[in-house]
mmCIF file of C-alpha atoms and ligand atoms in Angstrom:
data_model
loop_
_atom_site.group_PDB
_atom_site.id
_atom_site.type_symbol
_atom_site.label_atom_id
_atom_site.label_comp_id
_atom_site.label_asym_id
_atom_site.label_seq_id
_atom_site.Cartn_x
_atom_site.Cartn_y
_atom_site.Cartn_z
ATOM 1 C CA UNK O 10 79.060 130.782 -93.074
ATOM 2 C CA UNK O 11 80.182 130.580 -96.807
ATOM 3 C CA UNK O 12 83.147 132.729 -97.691
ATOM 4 C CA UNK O 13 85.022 133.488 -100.783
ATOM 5 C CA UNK O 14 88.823 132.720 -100.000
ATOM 6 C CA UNK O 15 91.868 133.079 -101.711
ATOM 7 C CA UNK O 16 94.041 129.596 -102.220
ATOM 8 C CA UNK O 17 96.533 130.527 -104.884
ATOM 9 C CA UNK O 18 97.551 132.442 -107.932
ATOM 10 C CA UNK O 19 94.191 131.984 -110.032
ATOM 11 C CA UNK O 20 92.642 129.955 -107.504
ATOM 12 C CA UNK O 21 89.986 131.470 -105.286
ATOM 13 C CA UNK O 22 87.408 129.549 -103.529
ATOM 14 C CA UNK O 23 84.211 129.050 -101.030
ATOM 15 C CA UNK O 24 84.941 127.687 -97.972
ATOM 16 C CA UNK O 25 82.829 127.339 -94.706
ATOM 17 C CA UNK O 26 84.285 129.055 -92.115
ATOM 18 C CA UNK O 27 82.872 130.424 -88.420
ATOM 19 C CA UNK O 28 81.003 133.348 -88.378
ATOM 20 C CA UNK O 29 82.800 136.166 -86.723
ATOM 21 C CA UNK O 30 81.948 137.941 -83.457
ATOM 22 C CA UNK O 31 81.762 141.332 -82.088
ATOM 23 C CA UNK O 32 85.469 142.374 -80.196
ATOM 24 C CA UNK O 33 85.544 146.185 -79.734
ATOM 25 C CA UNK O 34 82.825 148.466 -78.769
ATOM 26 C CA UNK O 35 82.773 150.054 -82.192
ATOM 27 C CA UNK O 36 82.372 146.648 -84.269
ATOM 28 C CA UNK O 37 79.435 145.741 -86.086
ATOM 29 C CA UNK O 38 78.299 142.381 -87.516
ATOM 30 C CA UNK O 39 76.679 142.602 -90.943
ATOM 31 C CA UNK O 40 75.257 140.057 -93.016
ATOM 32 C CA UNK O 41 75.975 140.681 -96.412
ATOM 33 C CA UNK O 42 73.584 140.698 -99.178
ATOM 34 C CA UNK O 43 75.978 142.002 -102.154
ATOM 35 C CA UNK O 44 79.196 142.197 -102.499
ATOM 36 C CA UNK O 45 81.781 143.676 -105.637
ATOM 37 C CA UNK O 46 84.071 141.700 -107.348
ATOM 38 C CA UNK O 47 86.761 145.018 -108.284
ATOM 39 C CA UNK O 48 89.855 145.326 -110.371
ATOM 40 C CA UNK O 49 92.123 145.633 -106.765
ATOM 41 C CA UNK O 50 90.502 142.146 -106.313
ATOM 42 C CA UNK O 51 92.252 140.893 -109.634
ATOM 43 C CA UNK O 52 95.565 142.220 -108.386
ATOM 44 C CA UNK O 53 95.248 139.606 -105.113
ATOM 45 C CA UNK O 54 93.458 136.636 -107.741
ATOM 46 C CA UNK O 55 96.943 137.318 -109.790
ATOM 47 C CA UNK O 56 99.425 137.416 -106.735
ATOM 48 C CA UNK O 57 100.204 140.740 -107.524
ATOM 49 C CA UNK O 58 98.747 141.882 -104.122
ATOM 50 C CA UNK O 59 100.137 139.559 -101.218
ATOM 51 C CA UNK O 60 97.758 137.585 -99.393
ATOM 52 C CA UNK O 61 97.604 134.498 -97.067
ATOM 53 C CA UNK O 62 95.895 130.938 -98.534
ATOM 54 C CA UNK O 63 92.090 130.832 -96.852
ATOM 55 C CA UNK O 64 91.588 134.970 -96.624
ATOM 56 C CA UNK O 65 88.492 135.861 -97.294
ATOM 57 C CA UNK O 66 88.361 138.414 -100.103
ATOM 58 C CA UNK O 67 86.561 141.406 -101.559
ATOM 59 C CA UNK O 68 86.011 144.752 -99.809
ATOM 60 C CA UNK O 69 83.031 146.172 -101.713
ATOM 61 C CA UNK O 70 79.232 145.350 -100.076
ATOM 62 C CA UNK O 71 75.642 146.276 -98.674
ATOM 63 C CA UNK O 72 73.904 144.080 -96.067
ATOM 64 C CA UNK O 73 72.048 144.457 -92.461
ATOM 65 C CA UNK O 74 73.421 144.730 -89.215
ATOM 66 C CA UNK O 75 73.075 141.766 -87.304
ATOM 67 C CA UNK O 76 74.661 142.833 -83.953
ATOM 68 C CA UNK O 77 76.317 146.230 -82.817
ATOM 69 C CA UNK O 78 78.746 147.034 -79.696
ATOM 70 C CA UNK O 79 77.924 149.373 -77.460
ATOM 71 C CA UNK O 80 79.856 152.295 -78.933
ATOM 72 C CA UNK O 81 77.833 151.853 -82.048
ATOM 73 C CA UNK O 82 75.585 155.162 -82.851
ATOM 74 C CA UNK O 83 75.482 155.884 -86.219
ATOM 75 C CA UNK O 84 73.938 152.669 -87.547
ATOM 76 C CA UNK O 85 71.434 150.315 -85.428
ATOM 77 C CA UNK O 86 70.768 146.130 -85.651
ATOM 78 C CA UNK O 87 68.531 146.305 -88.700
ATOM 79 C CA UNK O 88 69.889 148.717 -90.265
ATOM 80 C CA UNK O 89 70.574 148.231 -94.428
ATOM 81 C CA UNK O 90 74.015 149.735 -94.709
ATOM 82 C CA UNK O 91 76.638 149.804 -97.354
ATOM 83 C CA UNK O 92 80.600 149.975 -96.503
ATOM 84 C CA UNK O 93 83.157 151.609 -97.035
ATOM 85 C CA UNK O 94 86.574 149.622 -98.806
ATOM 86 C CA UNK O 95 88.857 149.735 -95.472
ATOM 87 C CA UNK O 96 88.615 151.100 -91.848
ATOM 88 C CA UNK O 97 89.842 154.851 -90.511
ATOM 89 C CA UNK O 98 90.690 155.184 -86.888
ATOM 90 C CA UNK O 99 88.955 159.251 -86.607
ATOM 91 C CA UNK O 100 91.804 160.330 -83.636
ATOM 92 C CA UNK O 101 95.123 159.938 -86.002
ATOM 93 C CA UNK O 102 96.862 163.319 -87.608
ATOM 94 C CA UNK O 103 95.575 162.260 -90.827
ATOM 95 C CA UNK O 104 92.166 161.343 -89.843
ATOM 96 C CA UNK O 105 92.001 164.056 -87.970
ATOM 97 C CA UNK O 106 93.184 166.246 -91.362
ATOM 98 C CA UNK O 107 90.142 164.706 -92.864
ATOM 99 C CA UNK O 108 92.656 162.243 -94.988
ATOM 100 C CA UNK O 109 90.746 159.387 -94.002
ATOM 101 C CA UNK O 110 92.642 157.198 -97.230
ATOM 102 C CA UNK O 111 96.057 157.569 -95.193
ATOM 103 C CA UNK O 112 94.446 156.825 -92.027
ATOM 104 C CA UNK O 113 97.989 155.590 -89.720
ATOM 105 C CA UNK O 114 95.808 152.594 -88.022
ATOM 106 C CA UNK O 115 93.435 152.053 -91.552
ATOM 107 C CA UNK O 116 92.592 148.349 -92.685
ATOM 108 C CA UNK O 117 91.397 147.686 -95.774
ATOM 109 C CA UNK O 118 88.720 144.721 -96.072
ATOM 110 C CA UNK O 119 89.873 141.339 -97.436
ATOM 111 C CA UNK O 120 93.424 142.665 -98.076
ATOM 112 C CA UNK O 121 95.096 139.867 -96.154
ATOM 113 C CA UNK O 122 97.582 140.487 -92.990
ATOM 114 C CA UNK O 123 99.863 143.482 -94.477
ATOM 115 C CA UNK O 124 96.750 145.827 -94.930
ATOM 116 C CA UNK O 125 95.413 145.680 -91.866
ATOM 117 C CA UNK O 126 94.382 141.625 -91.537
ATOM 118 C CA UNK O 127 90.780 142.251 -91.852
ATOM 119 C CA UNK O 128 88.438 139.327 -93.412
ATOM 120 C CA UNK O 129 86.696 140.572 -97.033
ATOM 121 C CA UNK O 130 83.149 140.946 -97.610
ATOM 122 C CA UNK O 131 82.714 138.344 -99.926
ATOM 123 C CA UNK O 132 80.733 135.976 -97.363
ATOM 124 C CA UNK O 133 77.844 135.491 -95.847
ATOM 125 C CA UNK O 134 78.657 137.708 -92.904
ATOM 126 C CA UNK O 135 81.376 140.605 -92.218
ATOM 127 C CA UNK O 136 83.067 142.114 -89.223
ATOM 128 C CA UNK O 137 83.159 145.990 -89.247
ATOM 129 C CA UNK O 138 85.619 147.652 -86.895
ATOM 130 C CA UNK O 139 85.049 151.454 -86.631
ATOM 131 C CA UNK O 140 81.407 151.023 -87.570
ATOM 132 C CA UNK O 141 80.885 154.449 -86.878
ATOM 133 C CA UNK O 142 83.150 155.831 -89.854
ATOM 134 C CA UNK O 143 83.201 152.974 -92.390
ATOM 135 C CA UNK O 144 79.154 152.454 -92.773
ATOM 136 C CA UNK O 145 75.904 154.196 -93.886
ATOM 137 C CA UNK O 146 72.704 153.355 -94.023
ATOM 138 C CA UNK O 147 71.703 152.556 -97.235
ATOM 139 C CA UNK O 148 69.121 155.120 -98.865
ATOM 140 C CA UNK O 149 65.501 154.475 -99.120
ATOM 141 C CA UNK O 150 64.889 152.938 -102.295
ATOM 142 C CA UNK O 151 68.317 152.556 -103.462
ATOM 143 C CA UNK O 152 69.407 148.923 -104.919
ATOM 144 C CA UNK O 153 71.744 147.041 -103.485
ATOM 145 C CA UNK O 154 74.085 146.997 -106.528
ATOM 146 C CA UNK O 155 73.388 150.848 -106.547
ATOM 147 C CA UNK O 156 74.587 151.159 -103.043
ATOM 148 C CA UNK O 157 77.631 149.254 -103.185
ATOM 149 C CA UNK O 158 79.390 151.262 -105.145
ATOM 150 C CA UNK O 159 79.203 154.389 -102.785
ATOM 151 C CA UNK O 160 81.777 152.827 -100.668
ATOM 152 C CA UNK O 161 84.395 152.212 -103.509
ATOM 153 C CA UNK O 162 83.810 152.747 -107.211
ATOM 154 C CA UNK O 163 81.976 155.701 -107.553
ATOM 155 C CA UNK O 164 83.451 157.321 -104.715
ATOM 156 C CA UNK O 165 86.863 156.576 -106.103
ATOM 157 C CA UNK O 166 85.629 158.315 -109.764
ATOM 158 C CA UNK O 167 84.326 161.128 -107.649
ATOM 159 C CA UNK O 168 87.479 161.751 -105.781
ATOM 160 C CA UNK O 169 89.208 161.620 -109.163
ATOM 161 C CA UNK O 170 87.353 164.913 -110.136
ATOM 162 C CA UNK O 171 86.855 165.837 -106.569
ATOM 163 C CA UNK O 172 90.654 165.574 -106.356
ATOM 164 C CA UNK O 173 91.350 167.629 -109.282
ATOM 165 C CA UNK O 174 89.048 170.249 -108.454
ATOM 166 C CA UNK O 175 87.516 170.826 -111.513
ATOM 167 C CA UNK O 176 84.785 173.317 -111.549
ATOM 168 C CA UNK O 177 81.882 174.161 -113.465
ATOM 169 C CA UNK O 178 83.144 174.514 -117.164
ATOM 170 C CA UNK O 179 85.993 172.622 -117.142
ATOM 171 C CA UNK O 180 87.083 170.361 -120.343
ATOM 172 C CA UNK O 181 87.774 166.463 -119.156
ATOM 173 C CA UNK O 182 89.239 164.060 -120.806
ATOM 174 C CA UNK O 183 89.439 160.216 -119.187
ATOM 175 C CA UNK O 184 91.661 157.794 -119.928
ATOM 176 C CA UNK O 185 90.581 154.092 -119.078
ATOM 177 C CA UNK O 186 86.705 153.388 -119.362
ATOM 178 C CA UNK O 187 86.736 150.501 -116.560
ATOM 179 C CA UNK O 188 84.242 151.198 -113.602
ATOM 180 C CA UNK O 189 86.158 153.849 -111.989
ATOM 181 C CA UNK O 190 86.967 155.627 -115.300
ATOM 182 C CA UNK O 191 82.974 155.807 -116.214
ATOM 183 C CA UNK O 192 82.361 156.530 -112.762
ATOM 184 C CA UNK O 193 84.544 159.723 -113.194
ATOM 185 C CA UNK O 194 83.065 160.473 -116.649
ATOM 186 C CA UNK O 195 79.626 161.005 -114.591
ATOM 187 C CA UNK O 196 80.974 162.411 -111.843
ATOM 188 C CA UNK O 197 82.792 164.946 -114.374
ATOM 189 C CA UNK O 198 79.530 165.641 -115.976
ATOM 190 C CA UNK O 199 77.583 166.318 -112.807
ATOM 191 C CA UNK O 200 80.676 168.622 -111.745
ATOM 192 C CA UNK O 201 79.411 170.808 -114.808
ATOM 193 C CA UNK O 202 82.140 169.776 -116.770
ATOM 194 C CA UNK O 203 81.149 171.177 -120.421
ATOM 195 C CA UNK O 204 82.542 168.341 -122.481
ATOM 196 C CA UNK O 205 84.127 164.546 -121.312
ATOM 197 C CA UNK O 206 86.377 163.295 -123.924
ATOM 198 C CA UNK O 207 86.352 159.483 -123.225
ATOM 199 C CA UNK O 208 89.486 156.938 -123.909
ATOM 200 C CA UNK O 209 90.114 153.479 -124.249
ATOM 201 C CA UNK O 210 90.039 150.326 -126.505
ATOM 202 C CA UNK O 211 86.792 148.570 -126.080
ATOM 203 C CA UNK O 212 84.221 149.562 -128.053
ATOM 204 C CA UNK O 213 81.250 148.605 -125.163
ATOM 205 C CA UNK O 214 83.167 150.865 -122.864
ATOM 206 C CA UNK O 215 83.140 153.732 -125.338
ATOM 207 C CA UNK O 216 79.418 153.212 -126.109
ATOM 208 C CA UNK O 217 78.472 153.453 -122.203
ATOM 209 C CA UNK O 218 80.742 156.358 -122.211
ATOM 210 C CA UNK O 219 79.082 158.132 -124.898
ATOM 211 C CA UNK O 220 75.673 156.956 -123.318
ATOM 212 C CA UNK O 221 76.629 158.930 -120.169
ATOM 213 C CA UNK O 222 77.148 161.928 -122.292
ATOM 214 C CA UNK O 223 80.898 161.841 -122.998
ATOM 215 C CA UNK O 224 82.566 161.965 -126.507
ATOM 216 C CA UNK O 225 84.286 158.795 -126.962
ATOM 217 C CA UNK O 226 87.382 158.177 -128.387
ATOM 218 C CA UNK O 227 89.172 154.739 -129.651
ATOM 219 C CA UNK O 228 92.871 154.938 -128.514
ATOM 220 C CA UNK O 229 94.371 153.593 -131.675
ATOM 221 C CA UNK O 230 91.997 154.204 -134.547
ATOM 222 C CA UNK O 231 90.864 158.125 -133.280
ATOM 223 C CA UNK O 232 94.106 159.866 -132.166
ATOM 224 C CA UNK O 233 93.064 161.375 -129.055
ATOM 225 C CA UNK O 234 95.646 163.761 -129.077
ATOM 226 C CA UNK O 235 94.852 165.638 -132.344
ATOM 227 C CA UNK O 236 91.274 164.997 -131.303
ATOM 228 C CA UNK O 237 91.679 166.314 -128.067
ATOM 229 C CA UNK O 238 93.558 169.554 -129.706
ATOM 230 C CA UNK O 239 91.417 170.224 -132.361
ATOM 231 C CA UNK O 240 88.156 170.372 -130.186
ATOM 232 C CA UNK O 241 90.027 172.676 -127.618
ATOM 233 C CA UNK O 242 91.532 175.257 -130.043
ATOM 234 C CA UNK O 243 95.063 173.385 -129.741
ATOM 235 C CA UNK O 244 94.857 174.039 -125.656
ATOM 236 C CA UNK O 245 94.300 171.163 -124.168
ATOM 237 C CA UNK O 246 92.089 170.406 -121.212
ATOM 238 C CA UNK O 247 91.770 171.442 -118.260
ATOM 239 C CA UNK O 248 91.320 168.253 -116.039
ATOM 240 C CA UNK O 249 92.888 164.751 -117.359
ATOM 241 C CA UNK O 250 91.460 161.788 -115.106
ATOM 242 C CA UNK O 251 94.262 159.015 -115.566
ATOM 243 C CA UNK O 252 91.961 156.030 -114.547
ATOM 244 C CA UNK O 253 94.319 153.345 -115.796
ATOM 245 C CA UNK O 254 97.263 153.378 -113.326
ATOM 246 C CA UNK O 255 100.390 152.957 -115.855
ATOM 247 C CA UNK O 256 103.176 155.103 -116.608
ATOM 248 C CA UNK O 257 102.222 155.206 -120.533
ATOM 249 C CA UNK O 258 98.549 156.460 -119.320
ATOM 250 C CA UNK O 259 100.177 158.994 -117.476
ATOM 251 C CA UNK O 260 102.149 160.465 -120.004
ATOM 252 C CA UNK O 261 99.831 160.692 -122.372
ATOM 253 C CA UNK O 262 97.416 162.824 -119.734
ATOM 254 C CA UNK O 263 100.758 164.787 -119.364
ATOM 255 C CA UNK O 264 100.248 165.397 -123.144
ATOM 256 C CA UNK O 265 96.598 166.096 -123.193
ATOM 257 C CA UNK O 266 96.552 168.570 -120.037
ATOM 258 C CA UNK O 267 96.276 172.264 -120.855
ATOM 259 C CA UNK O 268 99.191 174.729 -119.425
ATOM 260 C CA UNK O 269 98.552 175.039 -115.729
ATOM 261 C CA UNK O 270 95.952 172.080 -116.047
ATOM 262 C CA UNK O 271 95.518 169.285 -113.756
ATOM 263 C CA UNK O 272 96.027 165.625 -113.870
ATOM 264 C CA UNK O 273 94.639 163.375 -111.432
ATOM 265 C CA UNK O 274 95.896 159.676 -111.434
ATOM 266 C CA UNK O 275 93.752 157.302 -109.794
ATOM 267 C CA UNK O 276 94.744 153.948 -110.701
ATOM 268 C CA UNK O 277 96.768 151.858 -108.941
ATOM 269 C CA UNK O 278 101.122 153.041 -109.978
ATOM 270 C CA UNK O 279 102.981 150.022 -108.739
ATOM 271 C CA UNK O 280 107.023 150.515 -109.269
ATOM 272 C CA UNK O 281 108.862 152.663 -111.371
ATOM 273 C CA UNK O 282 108.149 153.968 -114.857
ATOM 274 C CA UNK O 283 109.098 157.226 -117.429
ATOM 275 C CA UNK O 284 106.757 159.920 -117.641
ATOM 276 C CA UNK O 285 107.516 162.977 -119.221
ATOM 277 C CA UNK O 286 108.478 165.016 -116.345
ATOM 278 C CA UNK O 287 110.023 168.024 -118.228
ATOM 279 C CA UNK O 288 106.566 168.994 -120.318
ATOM 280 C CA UNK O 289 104.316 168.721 -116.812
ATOM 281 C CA UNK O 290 107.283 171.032 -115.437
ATOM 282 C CA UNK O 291 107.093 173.526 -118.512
ATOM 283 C CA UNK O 292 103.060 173.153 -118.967
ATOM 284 C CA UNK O 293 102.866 173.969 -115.178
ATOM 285 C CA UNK O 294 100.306 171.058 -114.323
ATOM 286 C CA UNK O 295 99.094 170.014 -110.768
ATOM 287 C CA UNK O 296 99.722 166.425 -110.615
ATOM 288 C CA UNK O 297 97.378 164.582 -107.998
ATOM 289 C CA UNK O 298 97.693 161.425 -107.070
ATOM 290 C CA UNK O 299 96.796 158.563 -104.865
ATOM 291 C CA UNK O 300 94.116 156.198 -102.859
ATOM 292 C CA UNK O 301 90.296 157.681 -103.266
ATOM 293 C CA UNK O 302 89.189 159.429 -99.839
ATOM 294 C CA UNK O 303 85.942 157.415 -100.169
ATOM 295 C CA UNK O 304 85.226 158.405 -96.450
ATOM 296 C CA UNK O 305 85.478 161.481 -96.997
ATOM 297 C CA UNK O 306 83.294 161.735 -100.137
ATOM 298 C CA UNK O 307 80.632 158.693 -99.470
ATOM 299 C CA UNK O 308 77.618 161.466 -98.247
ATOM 300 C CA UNK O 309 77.872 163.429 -101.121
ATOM 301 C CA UNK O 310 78.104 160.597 -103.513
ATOM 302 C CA UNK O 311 75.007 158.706 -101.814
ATOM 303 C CA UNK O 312 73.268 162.358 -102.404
ATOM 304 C CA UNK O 313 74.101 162.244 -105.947
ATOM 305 C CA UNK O 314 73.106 158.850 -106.470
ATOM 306 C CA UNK O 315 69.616 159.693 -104.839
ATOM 307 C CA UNK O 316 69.310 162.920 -106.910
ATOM 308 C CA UNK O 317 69.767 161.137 -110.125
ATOM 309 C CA UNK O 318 72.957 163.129 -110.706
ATOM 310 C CA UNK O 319 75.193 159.457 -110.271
ATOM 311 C CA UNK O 320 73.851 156.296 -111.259
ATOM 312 C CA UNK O 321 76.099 153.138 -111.822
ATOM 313 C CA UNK O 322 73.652 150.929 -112.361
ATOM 314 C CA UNK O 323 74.433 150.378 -116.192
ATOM 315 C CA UNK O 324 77.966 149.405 -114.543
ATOM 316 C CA UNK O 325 76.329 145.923 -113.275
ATOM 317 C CA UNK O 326 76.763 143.162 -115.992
ATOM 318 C CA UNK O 327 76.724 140.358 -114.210
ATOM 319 C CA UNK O 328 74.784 139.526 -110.965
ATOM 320 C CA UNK O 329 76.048 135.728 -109.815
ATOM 321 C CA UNK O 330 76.241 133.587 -106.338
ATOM 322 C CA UNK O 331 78.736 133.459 -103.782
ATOM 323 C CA UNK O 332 79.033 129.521 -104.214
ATOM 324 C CA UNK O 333 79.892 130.783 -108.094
ATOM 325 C CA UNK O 334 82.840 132.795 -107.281
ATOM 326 C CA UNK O 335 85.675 130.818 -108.957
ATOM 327 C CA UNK O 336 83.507 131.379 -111.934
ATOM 328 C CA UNK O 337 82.907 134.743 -111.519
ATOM 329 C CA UNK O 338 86.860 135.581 -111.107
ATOM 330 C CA UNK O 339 87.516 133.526 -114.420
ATOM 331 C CA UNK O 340 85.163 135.574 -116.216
ATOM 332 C CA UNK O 341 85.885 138.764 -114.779
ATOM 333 C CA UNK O 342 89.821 137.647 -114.902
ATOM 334 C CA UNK O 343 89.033 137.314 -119.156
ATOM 335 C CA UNK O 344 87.110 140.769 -119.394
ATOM 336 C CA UNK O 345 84.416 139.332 -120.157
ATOM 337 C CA UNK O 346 82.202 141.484 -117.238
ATOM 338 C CA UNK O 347 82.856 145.397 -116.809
ATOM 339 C CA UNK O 348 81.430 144.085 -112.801
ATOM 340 C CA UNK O 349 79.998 141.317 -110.927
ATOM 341 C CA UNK O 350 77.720 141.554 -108.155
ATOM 342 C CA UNK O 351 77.621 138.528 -106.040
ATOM 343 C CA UNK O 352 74.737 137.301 -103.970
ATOM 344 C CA UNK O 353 74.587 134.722 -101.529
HETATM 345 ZN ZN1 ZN Y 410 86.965 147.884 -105.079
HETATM 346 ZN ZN1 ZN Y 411 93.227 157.491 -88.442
#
């Protein structure tokens, strides 16, 4: 089978290698019909993200089971299904919590040997430990491109505002329009959020924003801040989704967050950095962070999807071929896609 594998810094490619077999009861073998190139995947293409020469990448995708152990009940050989981004064991303390994301014995797909040495989904066919738990069947009628991001994307957005537990009239405001961050703009919208101030830098992002029903704002040339104040009566609001993952991000939602309001950082914090710890202290906000629950939420965001509430379709810019891959990483390396969905 073809699979997409890293080699080095900037250099992935698509290598033949065997296709893998069943081991535990509770694997599945599915052959994959569309897989996700994501932002994590950028921080392995970089180096950022450790991971041996000739792993197969990518942890987003939708396919058909091609062979099932024995323990295997949820899903059948057949089956479309869509994944989950990494594995949960069910029988640990935090499974059993219901924090699938800290899961002690989790894996995360194509993440090389330090998160769990499991193979990615970018290939022509994918092992699935803990079937059971990390797929679902795909829902009749839904796209493949649709479904994919169930597993990952959208149900990271969702946990963002699932995470923050905004309710029904809450103000929003979103900082970093990438797929996650519009993800959470909808998923703050069909939360009954009353108004979704959107922020970033590139103007296409802001339009698909504003096309989702958010009010966008340019970071330099609109002044969130005074925006933000002036359409809140000076308050603030109540729910800040930091979607970019950077200290500067995060004090700026620090700024924008209402007394006793909420901020919920989903991107990826990697080392140290100053945020303005004395004005969450004196504003009382509930800071939430961490890894998406996608587990935990995938149902409800497959409802959602299939109710119209959710759709990410407008999110697909590019659809390309596995053999294109080192392409596809180039362009989505340059920003030149907001995502890729690769075929074989
Ligand atoms: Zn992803
Ligand atoms: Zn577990």
């Amino acid at each position: 089978m073809r699979a997409v594998t890293f080699q080095a810094p900037g250099e992935v490619r698509v290598e033949e290698k065997p296709v893998p077999e069943l081991g535990a009861a509770d694997d599945a073998l599915v052959r994959v019909e569309a897989s996700g190139i994501c932002g994590s995947d950028l921080h392995i293409y970089h180096g950022r993200v450790p991971v041996e020469p000739g792993f197969t990448i990518g942890h987003e995708f939708v396919g058909t089971v091609l062979a099932a152990g024995d323990d295997v009940g949820r899903v059948a050989v057949g089956d479309r299904v869509l994944g989950c981004f990494h594995t949960a064991c069910a029988t640990c303390r935090s499974c059993l919590r219901g924090d699938y994301h800290r899961c002690e014995r989790g894996r995360t797909f194509g993440h090389g040997s330090h998160l769990g040495d499991l193979q990615g989904a970018q290939a022509e066919e994918l092992l699935v430990p803990r079937a059971n738990l990390t797929l679902r069947k795909v829902p009749e009628g839904m796209s493949d491109q649709v479904a994919l991001f169930a597993g990952d994307v959208m149900g990271t957005g969702y946990h963002a505002i699932a995470h923050a537990k905004l309710r029904a009239g809450d103000t929003v405001a979103v900082l970093g329009l990438g797929p996650v961050g519009l993800c959470a703009v909808q998923a703050a919208l069909a939360a009954g959020a009353t108004e979704v101030f959107a922020v970033d830098s590139v103007e296409q992002r802001l339009q698909m924003a504003a096309r989702f029903g958010a009010t966008p704002l340019h970071l330099e040339q609109a002044d969130p801040k005074r925006a933000v104040r002036d359409a809140t009566d000076g308050r603030g609001v109540d729910v800040v989704v930091d979607a970019v993952g950077d200290p500067g991000p995060l004090a700026m939602a620090v700024s924008l967050a209402r007394d006793a309001g909420t901020v919920s950082g989903i991107g990826a914090y990697a080392g140290r950095g100053e945020v303005p710890i004395g004005l969450a202290w004196l504003k009382g906000l509930t800071l939430r962070l961490g890894l998406a629950n996608v587990i935990a939420h995938v149902d409800r965001v497959l409802a959602l999807i299939q109710a119209g509430k959710l759709d990410p379709a407008p999110l697909v810019s590019h659809r390309m071929k596995l053999d294109e891959a080192a392409q596809a990483y180039r362009i989505y390396d340059n920003r030149e896609a907001l995502k890729i969905v690769l075929t074989p």
